[in-house]
Coordinates of C-alpha atoms in Angstrom, one line a residue:
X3 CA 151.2 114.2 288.7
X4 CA 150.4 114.8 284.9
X5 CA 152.2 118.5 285.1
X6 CA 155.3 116.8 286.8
X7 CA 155.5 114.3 284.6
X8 CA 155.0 117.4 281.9
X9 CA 158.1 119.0 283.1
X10 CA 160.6 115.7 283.4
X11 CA 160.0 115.0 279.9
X12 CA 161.2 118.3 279.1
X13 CA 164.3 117.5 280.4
X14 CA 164.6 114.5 277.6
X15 CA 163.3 116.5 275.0
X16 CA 166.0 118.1 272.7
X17 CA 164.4 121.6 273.2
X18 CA 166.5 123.9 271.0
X19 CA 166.3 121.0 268.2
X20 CA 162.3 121.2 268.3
X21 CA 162.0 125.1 268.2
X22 CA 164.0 125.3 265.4
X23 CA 162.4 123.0 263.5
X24 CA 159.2 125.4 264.9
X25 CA 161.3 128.2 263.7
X26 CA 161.1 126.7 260.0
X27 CA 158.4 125.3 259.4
X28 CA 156.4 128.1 260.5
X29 CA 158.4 130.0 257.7
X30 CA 157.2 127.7 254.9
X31 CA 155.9 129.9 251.8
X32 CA 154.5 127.5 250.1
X33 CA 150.7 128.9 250.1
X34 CA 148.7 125.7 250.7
X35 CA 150.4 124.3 253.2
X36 CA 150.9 128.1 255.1
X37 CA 147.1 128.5 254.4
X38 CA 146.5 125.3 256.0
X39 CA 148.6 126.2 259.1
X40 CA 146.9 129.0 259.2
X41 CA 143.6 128.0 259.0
X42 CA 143.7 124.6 261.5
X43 CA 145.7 126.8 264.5
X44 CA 143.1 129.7 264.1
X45 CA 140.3 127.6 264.5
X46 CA 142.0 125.1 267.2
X47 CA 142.6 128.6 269.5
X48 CA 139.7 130.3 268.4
X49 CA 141.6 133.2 267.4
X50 CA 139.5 136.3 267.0
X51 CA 140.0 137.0 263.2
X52 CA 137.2 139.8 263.2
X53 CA 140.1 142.0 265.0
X54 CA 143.1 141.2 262.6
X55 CA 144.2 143.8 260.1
X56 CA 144.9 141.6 257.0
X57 CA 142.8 139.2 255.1
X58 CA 143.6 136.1 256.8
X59 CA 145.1 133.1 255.1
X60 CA 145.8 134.9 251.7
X61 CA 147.4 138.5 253.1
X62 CA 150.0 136.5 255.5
X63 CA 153.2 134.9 253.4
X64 CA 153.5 132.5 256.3
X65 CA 152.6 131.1 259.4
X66 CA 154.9 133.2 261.9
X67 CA 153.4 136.5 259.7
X68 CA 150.0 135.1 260.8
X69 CA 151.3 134.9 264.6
X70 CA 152.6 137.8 264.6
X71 CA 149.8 139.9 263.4
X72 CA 149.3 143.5 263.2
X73 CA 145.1 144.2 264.7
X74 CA 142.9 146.5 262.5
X75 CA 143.2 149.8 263.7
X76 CA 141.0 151.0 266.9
X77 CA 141.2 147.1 267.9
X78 CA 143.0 148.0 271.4
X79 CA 142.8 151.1 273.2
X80 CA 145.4 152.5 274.9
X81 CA 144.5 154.2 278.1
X82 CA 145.7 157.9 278.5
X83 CA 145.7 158.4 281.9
X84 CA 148.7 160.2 282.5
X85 CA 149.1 157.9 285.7
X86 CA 148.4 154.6 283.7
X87 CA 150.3 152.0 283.5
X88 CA 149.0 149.8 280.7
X89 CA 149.7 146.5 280.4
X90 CA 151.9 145.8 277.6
X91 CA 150.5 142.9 276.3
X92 CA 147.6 140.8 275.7
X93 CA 147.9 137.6 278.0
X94 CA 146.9 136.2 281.7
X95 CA 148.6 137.3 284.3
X96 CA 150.4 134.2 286.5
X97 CA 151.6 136.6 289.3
X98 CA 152.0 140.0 290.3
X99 CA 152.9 142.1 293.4
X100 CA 155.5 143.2 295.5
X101 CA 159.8 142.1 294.9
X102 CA 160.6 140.8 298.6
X103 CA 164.1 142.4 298.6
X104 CA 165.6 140.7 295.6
X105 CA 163.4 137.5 295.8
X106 CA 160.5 137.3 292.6
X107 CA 157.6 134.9 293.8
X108 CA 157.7 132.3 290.9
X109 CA 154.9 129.9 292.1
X110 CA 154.2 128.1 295.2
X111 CA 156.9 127.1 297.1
X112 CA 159.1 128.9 294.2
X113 CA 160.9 132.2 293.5
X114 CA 164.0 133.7 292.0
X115 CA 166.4 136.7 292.6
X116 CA 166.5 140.0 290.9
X117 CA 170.5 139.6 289.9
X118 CA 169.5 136.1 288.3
X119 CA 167.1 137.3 286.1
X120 CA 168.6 140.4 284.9
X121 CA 172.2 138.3 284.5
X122 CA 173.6 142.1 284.4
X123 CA 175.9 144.0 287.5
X124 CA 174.2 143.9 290.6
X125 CA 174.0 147.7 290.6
X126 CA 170.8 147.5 287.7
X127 CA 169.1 145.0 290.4
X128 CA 169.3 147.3 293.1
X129 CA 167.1 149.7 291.4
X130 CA 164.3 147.2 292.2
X131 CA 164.7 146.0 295.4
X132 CA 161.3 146.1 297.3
X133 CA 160.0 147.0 294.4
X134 CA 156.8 146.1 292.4
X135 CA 156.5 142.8 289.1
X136 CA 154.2 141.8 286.7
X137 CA 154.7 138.2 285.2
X138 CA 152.0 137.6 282.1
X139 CA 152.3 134.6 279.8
X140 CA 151.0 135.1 276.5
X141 CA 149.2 131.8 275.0
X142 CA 149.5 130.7 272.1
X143 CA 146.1 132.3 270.9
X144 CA 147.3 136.1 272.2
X145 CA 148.1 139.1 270.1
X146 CA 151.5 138.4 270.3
X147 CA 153.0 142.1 270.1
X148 CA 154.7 143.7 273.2
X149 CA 154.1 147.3 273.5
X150 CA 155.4 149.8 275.9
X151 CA 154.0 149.7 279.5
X152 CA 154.2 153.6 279.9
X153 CA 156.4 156.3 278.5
X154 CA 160.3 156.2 279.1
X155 CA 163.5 156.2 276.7
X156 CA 165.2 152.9 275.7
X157 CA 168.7 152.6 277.1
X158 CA 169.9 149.3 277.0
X159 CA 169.2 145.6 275.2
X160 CA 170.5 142.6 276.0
X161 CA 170.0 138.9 275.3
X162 CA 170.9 136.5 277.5
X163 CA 171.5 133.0 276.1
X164 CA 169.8 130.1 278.3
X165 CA 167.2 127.1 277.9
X166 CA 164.1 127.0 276.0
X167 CA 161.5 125.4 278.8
X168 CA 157.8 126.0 278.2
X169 CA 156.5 128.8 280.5
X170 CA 153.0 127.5 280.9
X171 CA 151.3 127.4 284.0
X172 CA 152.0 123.7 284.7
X173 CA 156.1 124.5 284.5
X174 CA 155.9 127.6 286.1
X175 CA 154.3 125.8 288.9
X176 CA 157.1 122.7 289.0
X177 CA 160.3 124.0 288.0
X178 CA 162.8 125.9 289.8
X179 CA 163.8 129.2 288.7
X180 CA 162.0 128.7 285.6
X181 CA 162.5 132.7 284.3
X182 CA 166.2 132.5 285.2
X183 CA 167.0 129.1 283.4
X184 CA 165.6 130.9 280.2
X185 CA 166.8 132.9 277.5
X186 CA 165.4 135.9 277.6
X187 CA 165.7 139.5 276.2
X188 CA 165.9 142.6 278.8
X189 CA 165.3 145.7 277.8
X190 CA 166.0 149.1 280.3
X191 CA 164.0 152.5 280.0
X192 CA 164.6 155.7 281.8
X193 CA 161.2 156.9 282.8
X194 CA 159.3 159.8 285.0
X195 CA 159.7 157.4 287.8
X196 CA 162.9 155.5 287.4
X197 CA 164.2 152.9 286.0
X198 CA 161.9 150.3 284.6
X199 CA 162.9 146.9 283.0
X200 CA 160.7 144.9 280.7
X201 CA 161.8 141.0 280.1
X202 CA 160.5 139.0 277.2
X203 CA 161.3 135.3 278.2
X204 CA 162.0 133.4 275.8
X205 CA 160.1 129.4 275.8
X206 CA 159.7 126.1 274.0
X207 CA 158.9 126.6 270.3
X208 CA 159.4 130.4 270.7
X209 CA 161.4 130.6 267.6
X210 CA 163.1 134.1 268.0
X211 CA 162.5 137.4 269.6
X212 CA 162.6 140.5 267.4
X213 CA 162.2 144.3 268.0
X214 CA 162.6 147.6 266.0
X215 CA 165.8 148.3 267.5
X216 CA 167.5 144.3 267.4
X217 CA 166.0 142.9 264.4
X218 CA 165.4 139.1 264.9
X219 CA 167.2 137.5 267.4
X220 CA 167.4 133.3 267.8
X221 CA 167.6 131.4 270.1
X222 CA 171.4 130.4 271.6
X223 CA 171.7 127.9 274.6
X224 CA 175.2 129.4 276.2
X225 CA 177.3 132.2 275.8
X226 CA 178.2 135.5 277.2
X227 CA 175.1 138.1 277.5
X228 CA 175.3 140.0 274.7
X229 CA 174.9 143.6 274.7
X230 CA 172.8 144.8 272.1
X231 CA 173.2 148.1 269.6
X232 CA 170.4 149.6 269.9
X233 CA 171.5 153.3 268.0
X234 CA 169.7 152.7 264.8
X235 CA 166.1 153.6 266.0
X236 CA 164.7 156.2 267.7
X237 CA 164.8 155.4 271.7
X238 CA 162.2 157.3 272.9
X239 CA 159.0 155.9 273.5
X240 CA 155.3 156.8 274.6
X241 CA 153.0 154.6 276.3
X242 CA 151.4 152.1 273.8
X243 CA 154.5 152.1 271.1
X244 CA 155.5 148.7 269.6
X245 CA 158.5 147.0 271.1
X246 CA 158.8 143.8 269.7
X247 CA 156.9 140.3 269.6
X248 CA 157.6 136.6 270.1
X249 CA 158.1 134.5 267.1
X250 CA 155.5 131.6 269.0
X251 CA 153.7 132.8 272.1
X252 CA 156.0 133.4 276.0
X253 CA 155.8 135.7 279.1
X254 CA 157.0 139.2 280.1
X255 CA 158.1 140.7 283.0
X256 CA 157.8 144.1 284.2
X257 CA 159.6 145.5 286.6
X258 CA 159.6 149.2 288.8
X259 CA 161.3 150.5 291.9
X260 CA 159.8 151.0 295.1
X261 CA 157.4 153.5 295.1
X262 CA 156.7 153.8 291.8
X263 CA 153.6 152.4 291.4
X264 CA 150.2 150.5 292.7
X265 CA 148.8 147.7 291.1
X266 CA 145.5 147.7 290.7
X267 CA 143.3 144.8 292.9
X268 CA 142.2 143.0 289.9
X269 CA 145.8 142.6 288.7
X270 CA 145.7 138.7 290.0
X271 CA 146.7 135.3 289.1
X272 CA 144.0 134.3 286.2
X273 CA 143.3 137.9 285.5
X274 CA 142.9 138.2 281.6
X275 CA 144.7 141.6 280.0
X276 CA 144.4 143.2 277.4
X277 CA 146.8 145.3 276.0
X278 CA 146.5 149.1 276.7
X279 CA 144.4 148.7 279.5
X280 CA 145.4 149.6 282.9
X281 CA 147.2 147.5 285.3
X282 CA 147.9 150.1 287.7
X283 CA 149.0 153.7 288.8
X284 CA 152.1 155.4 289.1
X285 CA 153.1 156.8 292.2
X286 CA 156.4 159.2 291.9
X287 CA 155.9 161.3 289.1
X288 CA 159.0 163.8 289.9
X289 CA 161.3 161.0 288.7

């Protein structure tokens, strides 16, 4: 009852009104009141400060620097497996297995299509049909860097506008569609075994998305899908490589063909993950 009423009062809430107020108050430079954000949400989440890289208030010019933190070096490993697939973030995993036709399993009683999520042609879908997902929220605790799954070449960005629900396990679990109402940020790679898509969906107080190749991108509530230029970095990529982060904590989704890969048996709802360890094994290495 509490997590439905949870979700109808997002409905009355003003969402996009309340993350960007998120968005600038966790910009705030003025250094006791960003030291005191600092401090009160690190010890309310127990954040693991032994593994951050700066000095932590004084080395971070605001909150969102803080949430976005950089870990010390050696903090994650990645693993080098040639067959690995790491998982490309830290988080909990909320479901994962095998794409009936075009239909995602959601929650209970919910799931989504491939062509809804991707909001591109219907040719990019069909590279995943029967295929294998990953769906891991990051909380608001997390590392909150996304980092490339497995190795692959960047060919395509784009944002698609949409609403800004939270994607915790009580909506995910009561609201239809939840991944396909979101904005959310797709991103294609060519890799040894196909194409592979990686979503960062966007949420509730996520303030922006930004990557190396997009810069900072805010939320929008409606539009046309943009197609991003992506020219001004390099594309390539190797297992492990940064590829952007969440300005407030969300959930990816990663997605391969059929026959691609395995997941491994402890890749379940409630896992914990951490990223650079593996989630499973590739399959078709011939591409």
């Amino acid at each position: 009852m509490r997590a439905r009423l949870f979700v109808g009062l997002q409905y009355v809430l003003p969402r996009h009104w309340l993350t960007a107020i998120v968005w600038r108050v966790a910009r705030i430079r003025h250094p006791a009141t960003k030291d005191f954000l600092i401090t009160r949400f690190a010890r309310a989440f127990d954040v693991d400060l032994d593994e951050v890289k700066l000095e932590v208030p004084g080395d971070f010019a605001t909150f969102n620097e803080f949430f976005i933190r950089e870990l010390r070096d050696g903090a994650r490993e990645i693993d080098d497996d040639e067959d690995a697939i790491v998982s490309p973030v830290d988080g909990t995993v909320s479901v994962a297995g095998r794409i009936d036709g075009q239909t995602i399993f959601q929650a209970k009683g919910i799931d989504y299509s491939l062509g809804d999520l991707l909001a591109t042609d219907l040719d990019e879908a069909e590279h995943y049909v029967d295929g294998r997902f990953a769906t891991i929220y990051l909380a608001p605790y997390n590392y909150h860097r996304v980092h490339a799954p497995l190795a692959g070449e960047l060919v395509a960005a784009r944002y698609v506008p949409g609403d800004l629900f939270s994607v915790n396990e009580a909506t995910v679990s009561n609201l239809d569609g939840l991944f396909r109402r979101n904005e959310r940020l797709v991103m294609h790679f060519r890799t040894a075994v196909g194409p592979v898509a990686l979503i960062f969906v966007g949420a509730l107080n996520v303030g922006s998305i930004s990557t190396p190749w997009t810069g900072e991108i805010r939320p929008r509530k409606a539009g046309v899908v943009d197609v991003l230029d992506i020219s001004e970095h390099p594309r390539q990529v190797e297992k492990g490589d940064l590829l952007g982060w969440f300005n407030m904590g969300s959930t990816v989704i990663l997605l391969l063909p059929e026959g691609a890969c395995e997941w491994d048996d402890d890749l379940r709802p409630g896992e914990t993950l951490r990223m650079g360890e593996e989630i499973g094994e590739l399959r078709d290495t011939q591409g």
